[in-house]
Coordinates of C-alpha atoms in Angstrom, one line a residue:
Chain A
X1 CA 31.0 60.3 11.8
X2 CA 34.1 61.0 9.8
X3 CA 36.2 64.1 10.2
X4 CA 38.7 63.5 7.4
X5 CA 38.0 67.0 6.2
X6 CA 38.9 68.9 9.3
X7 CA 42.6 69.6 8.6
X8 CA 44.9 69.2 5.7
X9 CA 48.4 67.9 6.5
X10 CA 50.4 70.3 8.7
X11 CA 47.6 72.8 9.2
X12 CA 46.7 72.9 12.9
X13 CA 46.2 76.1 14.8
X14 CA 47.7 76.8 18.2
X15 CA 45.6 77.7 21.2
X16 CA 45.6 81.4 21.8
X17 CA 46.9 83.1 24.9
X18 CA 43.4 83.5 26.4
X19 CA 42.8 79.8 26.0
X20 CA 46.2 78.8 27.5
X21 CA 45.5 81.0 30.5
X22 CA 41.9 79.8 30.9
X23 CA 42.7 76.1 30.9
X24 CA 46.3 75.9 32.2
X25 CA 48.4 78.8 33.3
X26 CA 46.0 80.9 35.3
X27 CA 43.3 78.2 36.1
X28 CA 43.2 77.3 39.7
X29 CA 41.4 74.7 41.9
X30 CA 38.5 76.6 43.5
X31 CA 37.9 76.2 47.3
X32 CA 34.9 78.5 47.5
X33 CA 32.1 79.2 45.1
X34 CA 29.7 82.1 44.3
X35 CA 26.0 81.3 44.8
X36 CA 25.4 81.5 41.0
X37 CA 23.8 78.2 40.0
X38 CA 25.3 75.7 37.5
X39 CA 22.6 74.4 35.2
X40 CA 21.9 70.9 34.1
X41 CA 22.6 72.1 30.6
X42 CA 26.0 73.3 31.5
X43 CA 26.8 70.0 33.2
X44 CA 25.6 68.0 30.2
X45 CA 27.8 70.2 28.0
X46 CA 30.8 69.5 30.1
X47 CA 30.4 65.8 29.4
X48 CA 29.6 66.3 25.8
X49 CA 32.9 68.1 25.3
X50 CA 35.1 65.9 27.4
X51 CA 33.9 62.8 25.6
X52 CA 35.7 63.6 22.4
X53 CA 39.3 63.2 23.7
X54 CA 40.9 59.8 23.1
X55 CA 41.0 56.6 25.2
X56 CA 42.9 53.3 24.6
X57 CA 41.0 51.2 22.1
X58 CA 38.1 53.7 22.4
X59 CA 37.2 52.1 25.7
X60 CA 35.7 55.3 27.4
X61 CA 35.3 53.8 30.9
X62 CA 34.6 57.1 32.7
X63 CA 31.1 57.6 34.1
X64 CA 29.6 60.7 35.7
X65 CA 27.1 61.1 38.5
X66 CA 25.9 64.7 38.8
X67 CA 24.6 65.3 42.3
X68 CA 22.1 68.1 41.8
X69 CA 19.3 67.6 44.3
X70 CA 19.4 68.4 48.0
X71 CA 18.6 64.8 48.8
X72 CA 21.5 63.6 46.6
X73 CA 23.9 66.0 48.3
X74 CA 22.8 64.8 51.7
X75 CA 23.7 61.2 50.7
X76 CA 27.1 62.2 49.4
X77 CA 28.5 64.6 51.9
X78 CA 28.9 62.2 54.9
X79 CA 31.2 60.0 52.7
X80 CA 33.6 62.9 52.0
X81 CA 36.7 63.4 54.2
X82 CA 35.9 65.9 57.0
X83 CA 37.9 68.7 55.4
X84 CA 35.9 68.3 52.1
X85 CA 32.4 68.2 53.6
X86 CA 31.7 72.0 53.8
X87 CA 32.9 72.6 50.2
X88 CA 30.9 69.7 48.8
X89 CA 27.8 70.8 50.7
X90 CA 28.0 74.3 49.3
X91 CA 29.3 73.9 45.8
X92 CA 26.7 74.8 43.2
X93 CA 27.2 71.4 41.5
X94 CA 29.1 68.2 42.3
X95 CA 30.2 65.5 39.9
X96 CA 31.2 62.1 41.1
X97 CA 33.5 60.6 38.5
X98 CA 33.5 56.9 38.3
X99 CA 35.0 54.1 36.3
X100 CA 32.7 51.4 34.9
X101 CA 34.1 47.9 35.5
X102 CA 31.6 46.7 32.9
X103 CA 32.9 49.1 30.2
X104 CA 33.9 46.1 28.0
X105 CA 30.2 45.3 27.4
X106 CA 30.2 48.2 24.9
X107 CA 33.3 47.2 23.0
X108 CA 31.3 45.7 20.0
X109 CA 29.8 49.2 19.5
X110 CA 32.9 51.2 20.4
X111 CA 35.4 49.3 18.4
X112 CA 33.3 47.6 15.7
X113 CA 36.3 46.1 13.9
X114 CA 37.3 44.2 17.1
X115 CA 34.1 43.0 18.7
X116 CA 36.0 40.0 20.2
X117 CA 37.6 42.4 22.7
X118 CA 34.4 42.1 24.8
X119 CA 34.9 38.4 25.5
X120 CA 38.6 38.8 25.7
X121 CA 38.2 41.4 28.5
X122 CA 35.5 39.5 30.2
X123 CA 37.9 36.7 30.6
X124 CA 40.9 38.8 31.7
X125 CA 40.1 40.8 34.8
X126 CA 43.6 42.1 35.2
X127 CA 43.7 43.7 31.7
X128 CA 40.1 45.0 32.2
X129 CA 41.0 46.7 35.5
X130 CA 44.2 48.1 34.0
X131 CA 42.3 49.6 31.1
X132 CA 39.5 51.0 33.1
X133 CA 41.6 52.5 35.9
X134 CA 44.1 54.1 33.4
X135 CA 41.5 55.4 30.9
X136 CA 39.0 56.7 33.4
X137 CA 41.8 58.7 35.1
X138 CA 42.9 60.0 31.7
X139 CA 39.3 61.0 31.0
X140 CA 39.1 62.7 34.4
X141 CA 41.9 65.0 33.2
X142 CA 39.8 65.8 30.1
X143 CA 36.8 66.4 32.3
X144 CA 38.5 68.9 34.6
X145 CA 39.8 70.9 31.6
X146 CA 36.3 70.7 30.0
X147 CA 34.8 72.3 33.2
X148 CA 37.3 75.1 32.8
X149 CA 36.5 75.4 29.1
X150 CA 32.9 76.2 30.1
X151 CA 33.9 79.2 32.2
X152 CA 33.5 77.3 35.4
X153 CA 36.0 76.5 38.2
X154 CA 36.7 72.9 39.2
X155 CA 37.5 71.7 42.7
X156 CA 38.6 68.1 42.3
X157 CA 38.9 66.0 45.5
X158 CA 40.4 62.6 46.2
X159 CA 39.5 62.6 49.8
X160 CA 36.3 60.5 50.2
X161 CA 35.3 57.0 51.1
X162 CA 35.0 55.4 47.7
X163 CA 33.6 52.1 48.9
X164 CA 30.9 54.0 50.8
X165 CA 30.1 56.2 47.8
X166 CA 29.9 53.1 45.6
X167 CA 27.5 51.5 48.1
X168 CA 25.3 54.6 48.3
X169 CA 25.0 55.3 44.6
X170 CA 26.4 52.4 42.5
X171 CA 24.9 49.3 44.2
X172 CA 23.0 48.4 41.0
X173 CA 26.0 48.6 38.6
X174 CA 29.8 48.2 38.4
X175 CA 30.7 51.8 38.7
X176 CA 33.5 52.7 41.1
X177 CA 34.0 56.3 42.3
X178 CA 37.5 57.7 41.5
X179 CA 37.2 61.5 42.0
X180 CA 34.6 64.0 43.3
X181 CA 34.6 67.4 41.5
X182 CA 33.0 70.5 42.8
X183 CA 31.9 72.8 40.0
X184 CA 30.8 76.5 40.1
X185 CA 31.7 80.1 39.7
X186 CA 34.6 81.0 42.0
X187 CA 33.6 82.7 45.2
X188 CA 35.4 85.0 47.6
X189 CA 39.0 84.0 48.4
X190 CA 38.5 81.0 46.1
X191 CA 42.2 80.3 45.5
X192 CA 44.9 79.2 47.9
X193 CA 48.4 80.2 47.1
X194 CA 49.6 78.2 44.1
X195 CA 51.7 75.2 45.1
X196 CA 55.1 74.6 43.4
X197 CA 55.6 72.5 40.3
X198 CA 58.6 70.2 39.9
X199 CA 61.5 71.6 37.9
X200 CA 61.7 70.4 34.3
X201 CA 65.0 68.7 35.0
X202 CA 63.1 66.5 37.6
X203 CA 60.4 65.5 35.2
X204 CA 61.7 65.6 31.6
X205 CA 64.5 63.4 30.2
X206 CA 65.8 63.0 26.7
X207 CA 67.1 60.0 24.8
Chain B
X1 CA 53.8 82.0 43.2
X2 CA 50.3 83.2 44.1
X3 CA 47.7 83.9 41.5
X4 CA 45.0 85.3 43.9
X5 CA 44.7 88.2 41.5
X6 CA 43.7 86.4 38.4
X7 CA 40.0 86.4 38.7
X8 CA 37.4 88.1 40.8
X9 CA 34.5 85.9 41.9
X10 CA 32.3 84.8 39.0
X11 CA 34.4 86.2 36.3
X12 CA 35.8 83.4 34.2
X13 CA 35.8 83.4 30.4
X14 CA 34.7 80.5 28.3
X15 CA 36.9 78.8 25.7
X16 CA 36.1 80.1 22.3
X17 CA 34.9 78.0 19.4
X18 CA 38.3 77.7 17.8
X19 CA 39.7 76.4 21.1
X20 CA 36.9 73.9 21.6
X21 CA 37.5 72.5 18.1
X22 CA 41.3 72.5 18.4
X23 CA 41.4 70.6 21.7
X24 CA 38.2 68.5 21.6
X25 CA 35.6 68.4 19.0
X26 CA 37.7 68.3 15.8
X27 CA 41.0 67.0 17.3
X28 CA 41.9 63.5 16.2
X29 CA 44.5 60.9 17.0
X30 CA 47.1 61.2 14.1
X31 CA 48.2 58.0 12.5
X32 CA 50.6 59.6 10.0
X33 CA 52.8 62.6 10.3
X34 CA 54.3 65.2 7.9
X35 CA 58.1 65.3 7.9
X36 CA 58.1 68.8 9.5
X37 CA 60.3 68.4 12.6
X38 CA 59.2 69.0 16.2
X39 CA 61.8 71.0 18.1
X40 CA 63.1 70.4 21.6
X41 CA 61.7 73.8 22.4
X42 CA 58.2 72.7 21.4
X43 CA 58.5 69.5 23.4
X44 CA 59.7 71.4 26.5
X45 CA 56.8 73.9 26.1
X46 CA 54.3 71.0 26.0
X47 CA 55.5 69.9 29.4
X48 CA 55.7 73.5 30.7
X49 CA 52.0 73.9 29.9
X50 CA 50.7 70.6 31.1
X51 CA 52.4 70.9 34.4
X52 CA 49.9 73.5 35.7
X53 CA 46.8 71.3 35.8
X54 CA 46.0 69.9 39.2
X55 CA 46.9 66.6 40.9
X56 CA 45.9 65.0 44.2
X57 CA 47.8 66.6 47.0
X58 CA 50.0 68.2 44.3
X59 CA 51.8 64.9 43.8
X60 CA 52.7 65.4 40.1
X61 CA 53.9 61.8 39.5
X62 CA 54.0 62.0 35.7
X63 CA 57.5 61.9 34.1
X64 CA 58.3 62.4 30.4
X65 CA 61.0 60.8 28.3
X66 CA 61.3 62.5 24.9
X67 CA 63.0 60.2 22.4
X68 CA 64.6 62.5 19.9
X69 CA 67.8 60.8 18.8
X70 CA 68.0 58.0 16.2
X71 CA 69.7 55.9 18.7
X72 CA 66.9 56.4 21.3
X73 CA 64.3 55.6 18.7
X74 CA 66.1 52.4 17.8
X75 CA 66.0 51.4 21.5
X76 CA 62.3 52.1 21.8
X77 CA 60.7 50.8 18.6
X78 CA 61.4 47.0 19.2
X79 CA 59.3 47.3 22.4
X80 CA 56.3 48.7 20.7
X81 CA 53.5 46.4 19.5
X82 CA 54.0 45.3 16.0
X83 CA 51.2 47.5 14.7
X84 CA 52.7 50.6 16.4
X85 CA 56.3 50.2 15.2
X86 CA 56.2 51.9 11.9
X87 CA 54.3 54.9 13.4
X88 CA 56.8 55.2 16.2
X89 CA 59.7 54.9 13.9
X90 CA 58.5 57.7 11.6
X91 CA 56.8 60.2 14.0
X92 CA 58.8 63.4 14.2
X93 CA 58.9 63.2 18.0
X94 CA 58.0 60.5 20.6
X95 CA 57.2 60.9 24.2
X96 CA 57.3 58.0 26.7
X97 CA 55.0 59.0 29.6
X98 CA 55.9 57.3 32.9
X99 CA 54.8 57.4 36.5
X100 CA 57.5 57.8 39.1
X101 CA 57.1 55.4 42.0
X102 CA 59.4 57.6 44.0
X103 CA 57.3 60.7 43.5
X104 CA 56.7 60.9 47.3
X105 CA 60.4 61.9 47.8
X106 CA 59.3 65.4 46.6
X107 CA 56.4 65.8 48.9
X108 CA 58.1 68.1 51.4
X109 CA 58.7 70.6 48.5
X110 CA 55.4 70.0 46.7
X111 CA 53.1 70.2 49.8
X112 CA 55.2 72.2 52.3
X113 CA 52.5 72.2 54.9
X114 CA 52.4 68.4 55.0
X115 CA 56.0 67.2 54.7
X116 CA 55.1 64.1 56.7
X117 CA 53.4 62.7 53.6
X118 CA 56.8 61.6 52.4
X119 CA 57.3 59.2 55.2
X120 CA 53.6 58.2 55.3
X121 CA 53.7 57.3 51.6
X122 CA 57.1 55.6 52.0
X123 CA 55.5 53.2 54.5
X124 CA 52.3 52.7 52.6
X125 CA 53.0 51.2 49.2
X126 CA 49.3 50.6 48.4
X127 CA 48.4 54.2 48.8
X128 CA 51.6 55.3 47.0
X129 CA 50.8 53.1 44.0
X130 CA 47.1 54.3 44.0
X131 CA 48.2 57.9 44.0
X132 CA 50.9 57.5 41.3
X133 CA 48.8 55.5 38.9
X134 CA 45.7 57.7 39.1
X135 CA 47.5 61.0 39.0
X136 CA 50.0 60.1 36.3
X137 CA 47.1 59.0 34.1
X138 CA 45.2 62.3 34.9
X139 CA 48.3 64.2 33.9
X140 CA 48.6 62.1 30.7
X141 CA 45.2 63.5 29.8
X142 CA 46.5 67.1 30.4
X143 CA 49.6 66.2 28.3
X144 CA 47.6 65.1 25.3
X145 CA 45.5 68.2 25.3
X146 CA 48.7 70.3 25.8
X147 CA 50.2 68.7 22.6
X148 CA 47.1 69.8 20.8
X149 CA 47.2 73.3 22.3
X150 CA 50.7 73.7 20.7
X151 CA 49.3 73.1 17.2
X152 CA 50.5 69.5 17.1
X153 CA 48.8 66.2 16.6
X154 CA 49.1 63.5 19.3
X155 CA 49.1 59.7 18.6
X156 CA 48.8 58.1 22.0
X157 CA 49.5 54.3 22.1
X158 CA 49.0 51.8 24.9
X159 CA 50.4 48.9 22.8
X160 CA 54.0 48.4 24.0
X161 CA 55.9 46.2 26.4
X162 CA 56.1 48.4 29.5
X163 CA 58.4 46.2 31.4
X164 CA 60.8 46.1 28.5
X165 CA 60.7 49.9 28.1
X166 CA 61.3 50.3 31.8
X167 CA 64.3 48.0 31.5
X168 CA 65.7 49.8 28.5
X169 CA 65.3 53.4 29.7
X170 CA 64.4 53.4 33.4
X171 CA 66.8 50.9 35.0
X172 CA 68.4 53.7 37.1
X173 CA 65.2 55.1 38.7
X174 CA 61.6 54.1 39.6
X175 CA 59.8 55.3 36.5
X176 CA 57.3 53.0 34.9
X177 CA 56.1 53.6 31.3
X178 CA 52.3 54.1 31.0
X179 CA 51.8 55.6 27.5
X180 CA 53.8 56.3 24.4
X181 CA 52.7 59.4 22.4
X182 CA 53.8 60.2 18.9
X183 CA 53.9 63.9 18.2
X184 CA 54.0 65.9 15.0
X185 CA 52.2 67.7 12.3
X186 CA 49.5 65.5 10.7
X187 CA 50.5 63.8 7.4
X188 CA 48.5 62.4 4.5
X189 CA 45.5 60.4 5.5
X190 CA 46.4 61.0 9.1
X191 CA 42.9 60.4 10.4
X192 CA 40.9 57.2 10.6
X193 CA 37.1 57.5 10.6
X194 CA 36.0 58.8 14.0
X195 CA 34.9 56.0 16.3
X196 CA 31.6 56.3 18.2
X197 CA 31.2 57.8 21.6
X198 CA 28.8 56.4 24.2
X199 CA 25.4 58.0 24.5
X200 CA 25.0 60.5 27.3
X201 CA 22.4 58.2 28.9
X202 CA 25.0 55.4 29.1
X203 CA 27.5 57.7 30.9
X204 CA 25.7 60.4 32.8
X205 CA 23.4 59.9 35.8
X206 CA 21.7 62.4 38.1
X207 CA 21.0 62.2 41.8

């Protein structure tokens, strides 16, 4: 697929105010959810949107396990931190985001002009791990904003036993859980007070 | 700041088609840039938008060095991989994204109900590194989409000597460079052919 026709030089739009509010300035991590279901189609669409944003050398190491059945939920919840169990048990949908430590097997397809990257990465575990951990986290950021783009609230959680989740769901592959994201329509009192952000002078430098 | 008033349960909009195209489906990594300058105000606004998206325990470990002066550019370019030097030398603006290994010093401000996280993270380098590397990469994803939200093209590059960049720019702090992002209006032939994405069956599982 080529998209050389999408934009002439210099002609990009800006995101409108509604979009800025939806994705960034007024979007919040949801802590409760309405009972409205989230469909498999919506979950599929969240991935289908997030996939387009860029990764280093087109590596795309992020994988997604959607836990939609009651049986799946019962397998996941015990591995969440205690404070996250009730939320995870009651959210309409739950995504386990994972990195694939065998992502390099796809390099001949993903980067057809450098197929040798597969063997190079097979032989270099340090570089492989660096690429998969960085780019899967980068894609997790895209994923969270894609949830919001679909009119849904995201509740990302780092508090869970990743090794136990890997053992429970990923014993047959090389996936490694990095983030669990509750997904749904916000419920009553869904938002905590917004926490502070660092001042620009603490974050941004100029050279 | 509280935003408990932004949305009643269940009432979130979806991002419109123009927004989906701008941020995801038609957005591309730019490889050339028009000479149109990118102002300091635009660069500041990119950060001011990206900062709102969530991080684990509100850690916010991403830092941004905008390289706007000719002198700064001359210090950065030699540390880029050879194939990235011309792009980095000619892009209207360049951001060096970094993680701050001293991010935990801000925890009493960022997570006021758990100020003890500062000392806990000071004593646990492994957890500190895990939090800073994951969350800074997550925020790098937000940053790239924020560049696009401002009507600008991003050219993220992982090919550079991070230790050399750290030595050149971050000798006085604990920042560590993770990504260099060229920023500007797209130039002539800015886009390569789009590379393939993995099939959904290779990425998404259901349980």
